[in-house]
Amino acid sequence: MEFTMGGRLEVRITPADVGKRVSVRRRSAGGGSGAEFTDTVGVLTSWNDGVVAITRKSGESVRILESSLVAGKVVPAAPARRRGPAASFAELAAVTARAWQPVESEPLGEWRLRAAGGFTRRANSVLPLGDPGLPLGEAFGRVEQWYGERGLPPYIQTATGAEGTQETLCAELERHGWRREVSAEVRIAALAPVGDLDADVSAVRLTREPDAAWLSRYQRFSTPGPHVLRVLGSGPSVWFATVGGGGAGAEASGAGAGAGSGGGEPPAAIGRCVVDGRWAGFMAVEVAPEHRRRGLATAVMAALARRALDEGASAAWLQVEEDNEGARALYDGMGFATHHRYHHFRPA
């Protein structure tokens, strides 16, 4: 990381660079020989009263004393991607929102207040794309009021880590006493390699609606009320995958388009896919504990990907929570790379 000009370290950023992506070097508190400096890269979100705030792509906010800075510069908004389809944050934000729609929604300027009886944070959080039409403090208060009227905790969903994401909004939320409660990665990949995965899809049954067996495996609710079914069924072209209790290879035929569900046994695996133009979004991929490490998640993904390819999709996306190491490893092997991260903020 090069900070020098003519052999000298220089701080080449100012408060006028707030909102830009920067790289800074500072003296480490109590740092000894060989560990004197610490580097930080992220979006410069504020510079007030001698304190510099930088939000990293992970969403972590770092506060640095201006007096400790020894070097700093503006850097490109986002590094060049080496694999996967080209995609902007704005495009992905719209596609992911269409794949998981709320039961109730109301505009707040260019923000969207969303509610679905408390079923998942995504369907019960604000999507803040643009200007709320109010000073941020007032907008945050309106959000708390709106969700309070519905007996729901107020959440605001934000994104970090790509060009056009919302690091500055994250910093403002923290300044107003909101805290991140959960973070996840939005990953993208070419769709064809997912469809080409070496997987036995003969036992994967694809349907347009989730049946009782599919719902019995899904872990995100206790009772599948109408609001749950409305969210699950939302999206331009929705498919549900089910593998019967016998697992892959248990059915004699079906080829992913009508095999049986394994009698009365609970499903071994399930998944959901929403096809939206060139994009196929994968959600709710779950495998029963006793059936794991048998390739069922791969079979579900491959079967859904093949159906999405038939409908003209060419790119894939999914969301995975940062602490789900097993799923992250699986998706690494399928070629999915992180495009950006999203976070749910809630008042402390």
C-alpha positions as YAML, in Angstrom:
chain: A
units: angstrom
residues:
- id: 1
  name: MET
  ca: [0.00, 0.00, 0.00]
- id: 2
  name: GLU
  ca: [1.78, 3.13, -1.24]
- id: 3
  name: PHE
  ca: [1.31, 6.38, 0.68]
- id: 4
  name: THR
  ca: [4.52, 8.22, -0.10]
- id: 5
  name: MET
  ca: [5.24, 11.17, -2.34]
- id: 6
  name: GLY
  ca: [8.88, 11.94, -2.85]
- id: 7
  name: GLY
  ca: [9.82, 9.52, -0.08]
- id: 8
  name: ARG
  ca: [7.57, 11.17, 2.53]
- id: 9
  name: LEU
  ca: [4.35, 9.89, 4.12]
- id: 10
  name: GLU
  ca: [1.53, 12.33, 3.43]
- id: 11
  name: VAL
  ca: [-2.08, 12.76, 4.52]
- id: 12
  name: ARG
  ca: [-3.74, 13.60, 1.21]
- id: 13
  name: ILE
  ca: [-7.35, 13.55, 2.42]
- id: 14
  name: THR
  ca: [-9.45, 16.28, 4.04]
- id: 15
  name: PRO
  ca: [-12.98, 16.59, 5.48]
- id: 16
  name: ALA
  ca: [-14.08, 17.45, 1.92]
- id: 17
  name: ASP
  ca: [-13.49, 13.78, 1.04]
- id: 18
  name: VAL
  ca: [-16.31, 12.50, 3.28]
- id: 19
  name: GLY
  ca: [-18.27, 9.93, 1.29]
- id: 20
  name: LYS
  ca: [-15.24, 8.72, -0.68]
- id: 21
  name: ARG
  ca: [-13.35, 5.46, -0.32]
- id: 22
  name: VAL
  ca: [-10.01, 6.07, 1.40]
- id: 23
  name: SER
  ca: [-6.97, 4.27, 2.72]
- id: 24
  name: VAL
  ca: [-5.27, 5.65, 5.83]
- id: 25
  name: ARG
  ca: [-2.32, 4.76, 8.02]
- id: 26
  name: ARG
  ca: [-2.19, 5.70, 11.68]
- id: 27
  name: ARG
  ca: [0.12, 5.24, 14.61]
- id: 28
  name: SER
  ca: [-0.98, 2.32, 16.75]
- id: 29
  name: ALA
  ca: [-1.53, 3.15, 20.40]
- id: 30
  name: GLY
  ca: [1.45, 1.78, 22.29]
- id: 31
  name: GLY
  ca: [2.81, 0.21, 19.12]
- id: 32
  name: GLY
  ca: [6.41, -0.88, 19.42]
- id: 33
  name: SER
  ca: [9.08, -1.45, 16.84]
- id: 34
  name: GLY
  ca: [7.79, -3.33, 13.82]
- id: 35
  name: ALA
  ca: [4.14, -2.82, 14.82]
- id: 36
  name: GLU
  ca: [3.94, 0.94, 14.84]
- id: 37
  name: PHE
  ca: [1.30, 1.53, 12.16]
- id: 38
  name: THR
  ca: [-2.20, 0.27, 11.38]
- id: 39
  name: ASP
  ca: [-3.85, 0.60, 7.95]
- id: 40
  name: THR
  ca: [-7.59, 1.03, 7.41]
- id: 41
  name: VAL
  ca: [-9.51, 0.99, 4.11]
- id: 42
  name: GLY
  ca: [-13.15, 2.00, 3.78]
- id: 43
  name: VAL
  ca: [-15.53, 4.88, 3.19]
- id: 44
  name: LEU
  ca: [-14.78, 8.12, 5.02]
- id: 45
  name: THR
  ca: [-18.10, 8.71, 6.78]
- id: 46
  name: SER
  ca: [-17.28, 11.71, 9.00]
- id: 47
  name: TRP
  ca: [-14.47, 13.99, 10.14]
- id: 48
  name: ASN
  ca: [-15.53, 16.02, 13.17]
- id: 49
  name: ASP
  ca: [-13.86, 17.41, 16.28]
- id: 50
  name: GLY
  ca: [-10.53, 15.80, 15.49]
- id: 51
  name: VAL
  ca: [-12.00, 12.32, 14.97]
- id: 52
  name: VAL
  ca: [-12.05, 10.54, 11.60]
- id: 53
  name: ALA
  ca: [-14.67, 7.81, 11.09]
- id: 54
  name: ILE
  ca: [-14.21, 5.14, 8.41]
- id: 55
  name: THR
  ca: [-16.71, 2.37, 7.62]
- id: 56
  name: ARG
  ca: [-15.08, -0.79, 6.28]
- id: 57
  name: LYS
  ca: [-16.70, -2.99, 3.64]
- id: 58
  name: SER
  ca: [-17.69, -5.40, 6.44]
- id: 59
  name: GLY
  ca: [-19.83, -2.64, 7.96]
- id: 60
  name: GLU
  ca: [-17.49, -2.16, 10.91]
- id: 61
  name: SER
  ca: [-17.03, 1.49, 11.87]
- id: 62
  name: VAL
  ca: [-13.52, 2.59, 12.89]
- id: 63
  name: ARG
  ca: [-12.90, 5.88, 14.71]
- id: 64
  name: ILE
  ca: [-9.41, 7.36, 14.42]
- id: 65
  name: LEU
  ca: [-7.88, 10.39, 16.11]
- id: 66
  name: GLU
  ca: [-6.86, 12.89, 13.45]
- id: 67
  name: SER
  ca: [-3.63, 13.49, 15.38]
- id: 68
  name: SER
  ca: [-2.64, 9.82, 14.88]
- id: 69
  name: LEU
  ca: [-2.86, 9.94, 11.08]
- id: 70
  name: VAL
  ca: [0.46, 9.69, 9.27]
- id: 71
  name: ALA
  ca: [-0.82, 9.02, 5.74]
- id: 72
  name: GLY
  ca: [-4.04, 8.90, 3.77]
- id: 73
  name: LYS
  ca: [-5.35, 8.96, 0.23]
- id: 74
  name: VAL
  ca: [-8.52, 8.51, -1.81]
- id: 75
  name: VAL
  ca: [-8.67, 5.13, -3.55]
- id: 76
  name: PRO
  ca: [-10.98, 3.72, -6.28]
- id: 77
  name: ALA
  ca: [-14.57, 3.19, -5.22]
- id: 78
  name: ALA
  ca: [-14.41, -0.57, -5.72]
- id: 79
  name: PRO
  ca: [-11.75, -3.04, -6.84]
- id: 80
  name: ALA
  ca: [-12.16, -4.68, -10.23]
- id: 81
  name: ARG
  ca: [-13.98, -8.02, -10.05]
- id: 82
  name: ARG
  ca: [-12.17, -11.06, -11.39]
- id: 83
  name: ARG
  ca: [-15.11, -13.45, -11.74]
- id: 84
  name: GLY
  ca: [-18.87, -13.57, -11.88]
- id: 85
  name: PRO
  ca: [-21.37, -11.39, -13.73]
- id: 86
  name: ALA
  ca: [-21.11, -7.63, -13.74]
- id: 87
  name: ALA
  ca: [-23.71, -6.09, -11.45]
- id: 88
  name: SER
  ca: [-24.35, -2.77, -9.73]
- id: 89
  name: PHE
  ca: [-25.60, -2.42, -6.19]
- id: 90
  name: ALA
  ca: [-28.75, -0.67, -7.43]
- id: 91
  name: GLU
  ca: [-29.61, -3.58, -9.74]
- id: 92
  name: LEU
  ca: [-29.04, -6.22, -7.08]
- id: 93
  name: ALA
  ca: [-30.93, -4.26, -4.42]
- id: 94
  name: ALA
  ca: [-34.01, -4.16, -6.67]
- id: 95
  name: VAL
  ca: [-33.74, -7.84, -7.68]
- id: 96
  name: THR
  ca: [-33.26, -9.12, -4.13]
- id: 97
  name: ALA
  ca: [-36.19, -7.01, -2.89]
- id: 98
  name: ARG
  ca: [-38.54, -8.39, -5.56]
- id: 99
  name: ALA
  ca: [-37.63, -11.94, -4.53]
- id: 100
  name: TRP
  ca: [-38.80, -11.49, -0.91]
- id: 101
  name: GLN
  ca: [-41.74, -9.10, -0.84]
- id: 102
  name: PRO
  ca: [-43.60, -7.90, 2.26]
- id: 103
  name: VAL
  ca: [-47.31, -8.18, 2.94]
- id: 104
  name: GLU
  ca: [-47.56, -4.45, 3.65]
- id: 105
  name: SER
  ca: [-45.45, -1.61, 2.31]
- id: 106
  name: GLU
  ca: [-45.48, 2.18, 2.49]
- id: 107
  name: PRO
  ca: [-43.16, 4.81, 1.00]
- id: 108
  name: LEU
  ca: [-41.18, 7.26, 3.09]
- id: 109
  name: GLY
  ca: [-39.76, 9.49, 0.38]
- id: 110
  name: GLU
  ca: [-37.60, 7.10, -1.63]
- id: 111
  name: TRP
  ca: [-37.40, 4.67, 1.30]
- id: 112
  name: ARG
  ca: [-39.77, 1.72, 1.54]
- id: 113
  name: LEU
  ca: [-41.27, 0.63, 4.88]
- id: 114
  name: ARG
  ca: [-42.01, -3.10, 4.78]
- id: 115
  name: ALA
  ca: [-43.91, -5.42, 7.12]
- id: 116
  name: ALA
  ca: [-44.99, -9.07, 7.05]
- id: 117
  name: GLY
  ca: [-46.18, -9.95, 10.53]
- id: 118
  name: GLY
  ca: [-42.62, -10.30, 11.82]
- id: 119
  name: PHE
  ca: [-41.66, -13.11, 9.39]
- id: 120
  name: THR
  ca: [-37.95, -12.48, 8.72]
- id: 121
  name: ARG
  ca: [-36.06, -9.23, 9.09]
- id: 122
  name: ARG
  ca: [-35.85, -8.79, 5.32]
- id: 123
  name: ALA
  ca: [-39.64, -8.54, 4.97]
- id: 124
  name: ASN
  ca: [-39.96, -6.43, 8.13]
- id: 125
  name: SER
  ca: [-37.35, -3.73, 7.60]
- id: 126
  name: VAL
  ca: [-36.89, -0.46, 5.77]
- id: 127
  name: LEU
  ca: [-35.31, -0.57, 2.33]
- id: 128
  name: PRO
  ca: [-33.61, 2.86, 2.26]
- id: 129
  name: LEU
  ca: [-32.78, 3.41, -1.40]
- id: 130
  name: GLY
  ca: [-32.49, 7.17, -1.90]
- id: 131
  name: ASP
  ca: [-33.75, 10.15, 0.09]
- id: 132
  name: PRO
  ca: [-36.44, 9.72, 2.78]
- id: 133
  name: GLY
  ca: [-37.65, 13.27, 2.16]
- id: 134
  name: LEU
  ca: [-37.00, 14.19, 5.80]
- id: 135
  name: PRO
  ca: [-33.91, 14.96, 7.89]
- id: 136
  name: LEU
  ca: [-32.45, 11.61, 8.92]
- id: 137
  name: GLY
  ca: [-33.27, 12.04, 12.60]
- id: 138
  name: GLU
  ca: [-36.94, 12.62, 11.74]
- id: 139
  name: ALA
  ca: [-36.93, 9.73, 9.29]
- id: 140
  name: PHE
  ca: [-35.56, 7.37, 11.94]
- id: 141
  name: GLY
  ca: [-38.28, 8.53, 14.33]
- id: 142
  name: ARG
  ca: [-40.96, 7.91, 11.71]
- id: 143
  name: VAL
  ca: [-39.59, 4.40, 11.17]
- id: 144
  name: GLU
  ca: [-39.81, 3.64, 14.90]
- id: 145
  name: GLN
  ca: [-43.38, 4.96, 15.00]
- id: 146
  name: TRP
  ca: [-44.51, 2.96, 11.93]
- id: 147
  name: TYR
  ca: [-43.20, -0.35, 13.22]
- id: 148
  name: GLY
  ca: [-44.38, 0.38, 16.75]
- id: 149
  name: GLU
  ca: [-47.93, 0.81, 15.42]
- id: 150
  name: ARG
  ca: [-47.68, -2.74, 14.09]
- id: 151
  name: GLY
  ca: [-46.15, -4.24, 17.21]
- id: 152
  name: LEU
  ca: [-42.87, -4.91, 15.40]
- id: 153
  name: PRO
  ca: [-39.27, -3.99, 16.20]
- id: 154
  name: PRO
  ca: [-37.94, -1.29, 13.86]
- id: 155
  name: TYR
  ca: [-35.19, -2.41, 11.48]
- id: 156
  name: ILE
  ca: [-33.38, -0.59, 8.69]
- id: 157
  name: GLN
  ca: [-31.54, -2.66, 6.09]
- id: 158
  name: THR
  ca: [-28.31, -1.14, 4.76]
- id: 159
  name: ALA
  ca: [-25.49, -2.28, 2.49]
- id: 160
  name: THR
  ca: [-21.71, -1.83, 2.47]
- id: 161
  name: GLY
  ca: [-18.75, -2.92, 0.40]
- id: 162
  name: ALA
  ca: [-19.54, -1.95, -3.20]
- id: 163
  name: GLU
  ca: [-19.78, 1.20, -5.27]
- id: 164
  name: GLY
  ca: [-22.96, 3.08, -4.37]
- id: 165
  name: THR
  ca: [-23.59, 1.31, -1.06]
- id: 166
  name: GLN
  ca: [-24.64, 2.97, 2.18]
- id: 167
  name: GLU
  ca: [-21.65, 3.38, 4.49]
- id: 168
  name: THR
  ca: [-22.62, 6.97, 5.27]
- id: 169
  name: LEU
  ca: [-26.13, 5.89, 6.28]
- id: 170
  name: CYS
  ca: [-24.63, 3.19, 8.51]
- id: 171
  name: ALA
  ca: [-22.55, 5.84, 10.27]
- id: 172
  name: GLU
  ca: [-25.60, 8.06, 10.73]
- id: 173
  name: LEU
  ca: [-27.59, 5.17, 12.19]
- id: 174
  name: GLU
  ca: [-24.84, 4.52, 14.70]
- id: 175
  name: ARG
  ca: [-24.64, 8.22, 15.54]
- id: 176
  name: HIS
  ca: [-28.38, 8.17, 16.32]
- id: 177
  name: GLY
  ca: [-28.04, 5.15, 18.60]
- id: 178
  name: TRP
  ca: [-28.90, 2.31, 16.21]
- id: 179
  name: ARG
  ca: [-26.77, -0.85, 16.25]
- id: 180
  name: ARG
  ca: [-26.13, -3.65, 13.78]
- id: 181
  name: GLU
  ca: [-27.95, -6.81, 14.85]
- id: 182
  name: VAL
  ca: [-27.08, -9.15, 11.99]
- id: 183
  name: SER
  ca: [-24.99, -9.03, 8.81]
- id: 184
  name: ALA
  ca: [-24.95, -11.17, 5.68]
- id: 185
  name: GLU
  ca: [-23.13, -11.41, 2.38]
- id: 186
  name: VAL
  ca: [-24.82, -10.97, -0.98]
- id: 187
  name: ARG
  ca: [-22.98, -13.31, -3.35]
- id: 188
  name: ILE
  ca: [-23.19, -13.63, -7.12]
- id: 189
  name: ALA
  ca: [-21.99, -16.15, -9.72]
- id: 190
  name: ALA
  ca: [-22.51, -17.28, -13.28]
- id: 191
  name: LEU
  ca: [-25.58, -19.53, -13.37]
- id: 192
  name: ALA
  ca: [-24.49, -22.13, -15.92]
- id: 193
  name: PRO
  ca: [-21.74, -23.65, -13.72]
- id: 194
  name: VAL
  ca: [-24.30, -24.12, -10.94]
- id: 195
  name: GLY
  ca: [-26.57, -25.97, -13.33]
- id: 196
  name: ASP
  ca: [-23.59, -28.04, -14.49]
- id: 197
  name: LEU
  ca: [-22.73, -29.26, -10.98]
- id: 198
  name: ASP
  ca: [-22.16, -33.01, -10.75]
- id: 199
  name: ALA
  ca: [-25.29, -33.85, -8.79]
- id: 200
  name: ASP
  ca: [-28.04, -36.47, -8.84]
- id: 201
  name: VAL
  ca: [-31.21, -34.42, -9.28]
- id: 202
  name: SER
  ca: [-33.51, -37.40, -9.90]
- id: 203
  name: ALA
  ca: [-35.14, -37.07, -6.48]
- id: 204
  name: VAL
  ca: [-35.58, -33.29, -6.58]
- id: 205
  name: ARG
  ca: [-39.23, -32.35, -7.04]
- id: 206
  name: LEU
  ca: [-39.94, -28.83, -8.34]
- id: 207
  name: THR
  ca: [-43.27, -27.10, -7.68]
- id: 208
  name: ARG
  ca: [-44.71, -23.62, -7.98]
- id: 209
  name: GLU
  ca: [-45.97, -23.52, -4.38]
- id: 210
  name: PRO
  ca: [-44.60, -24.86, -1.09]
- id: 211
  name: ASP
  ca: [-46.59, -27.86, 0.10]
- id: 212
  name: ALA
  ca: [-46.98, -29.06, 3.69]
- id: 213
  name: ALA
  ca: [-43.87, -31.22, 3.42]
- id: 214
  name: TRP
  ca: [-41.71, -28.31, 2.22]
- id: 215
  name: LEU
  ca: [-43.04, -26.08, 4.99]
- id: 216
  name: SER
  ca: [-42.34, -28.75, 7.62]
- id: 217
  name: ARG
  ca: [-38.61, -28.59, 6.80]
- id: 218
  name: TYR
  ca: [-38.33, -24.77, 6.62]
- id: 219
  name: GLN
  ca: [-36.90, -23.44, 9.89]
- id: 220
  name: ARG
  ca: [-37.86, -19.74, 9.78]
- id: 221
  name: PHE
  ca: [-41.27, -19.90, 11.47]
- id: 222
  name: SER
  ca: [-43.32, -21.93, 13.95]
- id: 223
  name: THR
  ca: [-46.74, -21.69, 12.24]
- id: 224
  name: PRO
  ca: [-47.08, -21.10, 8.47]
- id: 225
  name: GLY
  ca: [-49.72, -18.36, 8.52]
- id: 226
  name: PRO
  ca: [-51.00, -16.50, 5.43]
- id: 227
  name: HIS
  ca: [-48.28, -13.84, 5.74]
- id: 228
  name: VAL
  ca: [-45.59, -16.52, 5.52]
- id: 229
  name: LEU
  ca: [-47.11, -18.03, 2.39]
- id: 230
  name: ARG
  ca: [-47.45, -14.61, 0.75]
- id: 231
  name: VAL
  ca: [-43.78, -13.79, 1.30]
- id: 232
  name: LEU
  ca: [-42.61, -17.21, 0.14]
- id: 233
  name: GLY
  ca: [-44.80, -17.01, -2.96]
- id: 234
  name: SER
  ca: [-43.68, -13.50, -3.95]
- id: 235
  name: GLY
  ca: [-41.46, -12.85, -6.93]
- id: 236
  name: PRO
  ca: [-41.63, -12.89, -10.74]
- id: 237
  name: SER
  ca: [-41.15, -16.66, -11.23]
- id: 238
  name: VAL
  ca: [-40.91, -18.76, -8.06]
- id: 239
  name: TRP
  ca: [-39.86, -22.40, -7.75]
- id: 240
  name: PHE
  ca: [-39.69, -24.69, -4.71]
- id: 241
  name: ALA
  ca: [-37.46, -27.76, -4.55]
- id: 242
  name: THR
  ca: [-38.09, -30.76, -2.29]
- id: 243
  name: VAL
  ca: [-36.05, -33.94, -1.78]
- id: 244
  name: GLY
  ca: [-37.98, -36.71, -0.03]
- id: 245
  name: GLY
  ca: [-36.82, -38.34, 3.16]
- id: 246
  name: GLY
  ca: [-34.91, -41.01, 1.24]
- id: 247
  name: GLY
  ca: [-32.60, -38.37, -0.26]
- id: 248
  name: ALA
  ca: [-31.10, -38.21, -3.72]
- id: 249
  name: GLY
  ca: [-31.23, -41.46, -5.64]
- id: 250
  name: ALA
  ca: [-34.23, -42.73, -3.67]
- id: 251
  name: GLU
  ca: [-36.67, -42.08, -6.51]
- id: 252
  name: ALA
  ca: [-36.66, -44.20, -9.65]
- id: 253
  name: SER
  ca: [-37.56, -41.29, -11.95]
- id: 254
  name: GLY
  ca: [-38.52, -37.63, -12.09]
- id: 255
  name: ALA
  ca: [-35.38, -35.84, -13.30]
- id: 256
  name: GLY
  ca: [-36.16, -32.84, -11.12]
- id: 257
  name: ALA
  ca: [-39.67, -32.21, -12.40]
- id: 258
  name: GLY
  ca: [-42.17, -34.37, -10.58]
- id: 259
  name: ALA
  ca: [-40.57, -37.13, -8.54]
- id: 260
  name: GLY
  ca: [-42.37, -38.22, -5.40]
- id: 261
  name: SER
  ca: [-41.77, -36.75, -1.98]
- id: 262
  name: GLY
  ca: [-40.72, -39.90, -0.20]
- id: 263
  name: GLY
  ca: [-44.09, -40.95, 1.24]
- id: 264
  name: GLY
  ca: [-44.99, -39.37, 4.58]
- id: 265
  name: GLU
  ca: [-41.44, -38.76, 5.73]
- id: 266
  name: PRO
  ca: [-40.28, -35.19, 6.35]
- id: 267
  name: PRO
  ca: [-38.18, -33.92, 3.42]
- id: 268
  name: ALA
  ca: [-34.46, -34.48, 3.46]
- id: 269
  name: ALA
  ca: [-33.80, -31.12, 1.76]
- id: 270
  name: ILE
  ca: [-35.58, -28.10, 0.36]
- id: 271
  name: GLY
  ca: [-34.80, -24.91, -1.55]
- id: 272
  name: ARG
  ca: [-36.41, -21.91, -3.21]
- id: 273
  name: CYS
  ca: [-35.47, -20.02, -6.39]
- id: 274
  name: VAL
  ca: [-36.84, -16.81, -7.90]
- id: 275
  name: VAL
  ca: [-36.16, -16.13, -11.58]
- id: 276
  name: ASP
  ca: [-36.20, -12.44, -12.47]
- id: 277
  name: GLY
  ca: [-34.88, -11.55, -15.91]
- id: 278
  name: ARG
  ca: [-31.22, -12.53, -16.10]
- id: 279
  name: TRP
  ca: [-31.08, -13.29, -12.38]
- id: 280
  name: ALA
  ca: [-31.88, -16.45, -10.40]
- id: 281
  name: GLY
  ca: [-31.95, -15.97, -6.63]
- id: 282
  name: PHE
  ca: [-31.49, -18.96, -4.31]
- id: 283
  name: MET
  ca: [-33.03, -19.00, -0.82]
- id: 284
  name: ALA
  ca: [-34.19, -21.37, 1.91]
- id: 285
  name: VAL
  ca: [-31.74, -24.15, 1.01]
- id: 286
  name: GLU
  ca: [-31.96, -26.46, 4.01]
- id: 287
  name: VAL
  ca: [-30.92, -30.07, 4.63]
- id: 288
  name: ALA
  ca: [-32.07, -32.22, 7.54]
- id: 289
  name: PRO
  ca: [-29.15, -32.87, 9.95]
- id: 290
  name: GLU
  ca: [-29.31, -36.63, 9.44]
- id: 291
  name: HIS
  ca: [-29.01, -36.20, 5.66]
- id: 292
  name: ARG
  ca: [-26.11, -33.76, 5.52]
- id: 293
  name: ARG
  ca: [-22.86, -34.41, 3.62]
- id: 294
  name: ARG
  ca: [-24.70, -36.44, 0.99]
- id: 295
  name: GLY
  ca: [-24.75, -33.79, -1.72]
- id: 296
  name: LEU
  ca: [-28.41, -32.87, -1.27]
- id: 297
  name: ALA
  ca: [-27.84, -29.11, -1.10]
- id: 298
  name: THR
  ca: [-25.84, -29.36, -4.32]
- id: 299
  name: ALA
  ca: [-28.63, -31.39, -5.94]
- id: 300
  name: VAL
  ca: [-31.24, -28.81, -4.93]
- id: 301
  name: MET
  ca: [-29.13, -25.93, -6.26]
- id: 302
  name: ALA
  ca: [-28.38, -27.74, -9.53]
- id: 303
  name: ALA
  ca: [-32.03, -28.64, -10.18]
- id: 304
  name: LEU
  ca: [-33.23, -25.10, -9.51]
- id: 305
  name: ALA
  ca: [-30.42, -23.63, -11.61]
- id: 306
  name: ARG
  ca: [-31.34, -25.83, -14.57]
- id: 307
  name: ARG
  ca: [-34.95, -24.68, -14.39]
- id: 308
  name: ALA
  ca: [-33.80, -21.04, -14.19]
- id: 309
  name: LEU
  ca: [-31.54, -21.54, -17.21]
- id: 310
  name: ASP
  ca: [-34.55, -22.90, -19.11]
- id: 311
  name: GLU
  ca: [-36.33, -19.62, -18.32]
- id: 312
  name: GLY
  ca: [-33.47, -17.56, -19.73]
- id: 313
  name: ALA
  ca: [-31.53, -16.59, -16.59]
- id: 314
  name: SER
  ca: [-27.74, -16.40, -16.79]
- id: 315
  name: ALA
  ca: [-26.61, -15.02, -13.39]
- id: 316
  name: ALA
  ca: [-27.15, -16.21, -9.84]
- id: 317
  name: TRP
  ca: [-27.33, -14.52, -6.46]
- id: 318
  name: LEU
  ca: [-27.88, -15.61, -2.88]
- id: 319
  name: GLN
  ca: [-27.56, -14.28, 0.64]
- id: 320
  name: VAL
  ca: [-25.66, -16.03, 3.42]
- id: 321
  name: GLU
  ca: [-25.13, -14.91, 6.99]
- id: 322
  name: GLU
  ca: [-21.51, -14.27, 7.85]
- id: 323
  name: ASP
  ca: [-21.42, -16.82, 10.69]
- id: 324
  name: ASN
  ca: [-22.79, -19.69, 8.55]
- id: 325
  name: GLU
  ca: [-19.42, -21.23, 7.76]
- id: 326
  name: GLY
  ca: [-20.80, -24.44, 6.27]
- id: 327
  name: ALA
  ca: [-22.97, -22.63, 3.73]
- id: 328
  name: ARG
  ca: [-20.21, -20.18, 2.87]
- id: 329
  name: ALA
  ca: [-17.84, -23.06, 2.11]
- id: 330
  name: LEU
  ca: [-20.48, -24.76, -0.05]
- id: 331
  name: TYR
  ca: [-21.09, -21.59, -2.07]
- id: 332
  name: ASP
  ca: [-17.36, -20.93, -2.40]
- id: 333
  name: GLY
  ca: [-17.10, -24.27, -4.19]
- id: 334
  name: MET
  ca: [-19.91, -23.30, -6.55]
- id: 335
  name: GLY
  ca: [-18.14, -20.12, -7.62]
- id: 336
  name: PHE
  ca: [-20.14, -17.56, -5.65]
- id: 337
  name: ALA
  ca: [-18.18, -14.43, -4.71]
- id: 338
  name: THR
  ca: [-19.22, -11.64, -2.34]
- id: 339
  name: HIS
  ca: [-20.59, -8.58, -4.13]
- id: 340
  name: HIS
  ca: [-21.54, -6.58, -1.04]
- id: 341
  name: ARG
  ca: [-22.80, -7.05, 2.50]
- id: 342
  name: TYR
  ca: [-26.08, -6.06, 4.05]
- id: 343
  name: HIS
  ca: [-26.89, -5.27, 7.67]
- id: 344
  name: HIS
  ca: [-29.99, -4.85, 9.80]
- id: 345
  name: PHE
  ca: [-29.85, -1.95, 12.23]
- id: 346
  name: ARG
  ca: [-32.13, -1.66, 15.27]
- id: 347
  name: PRO
  ca: [-32.32, 1.06, 17.94]
- id: 348
  name: ALA
  ca: [-30.11, 0.18, 20.90]
...
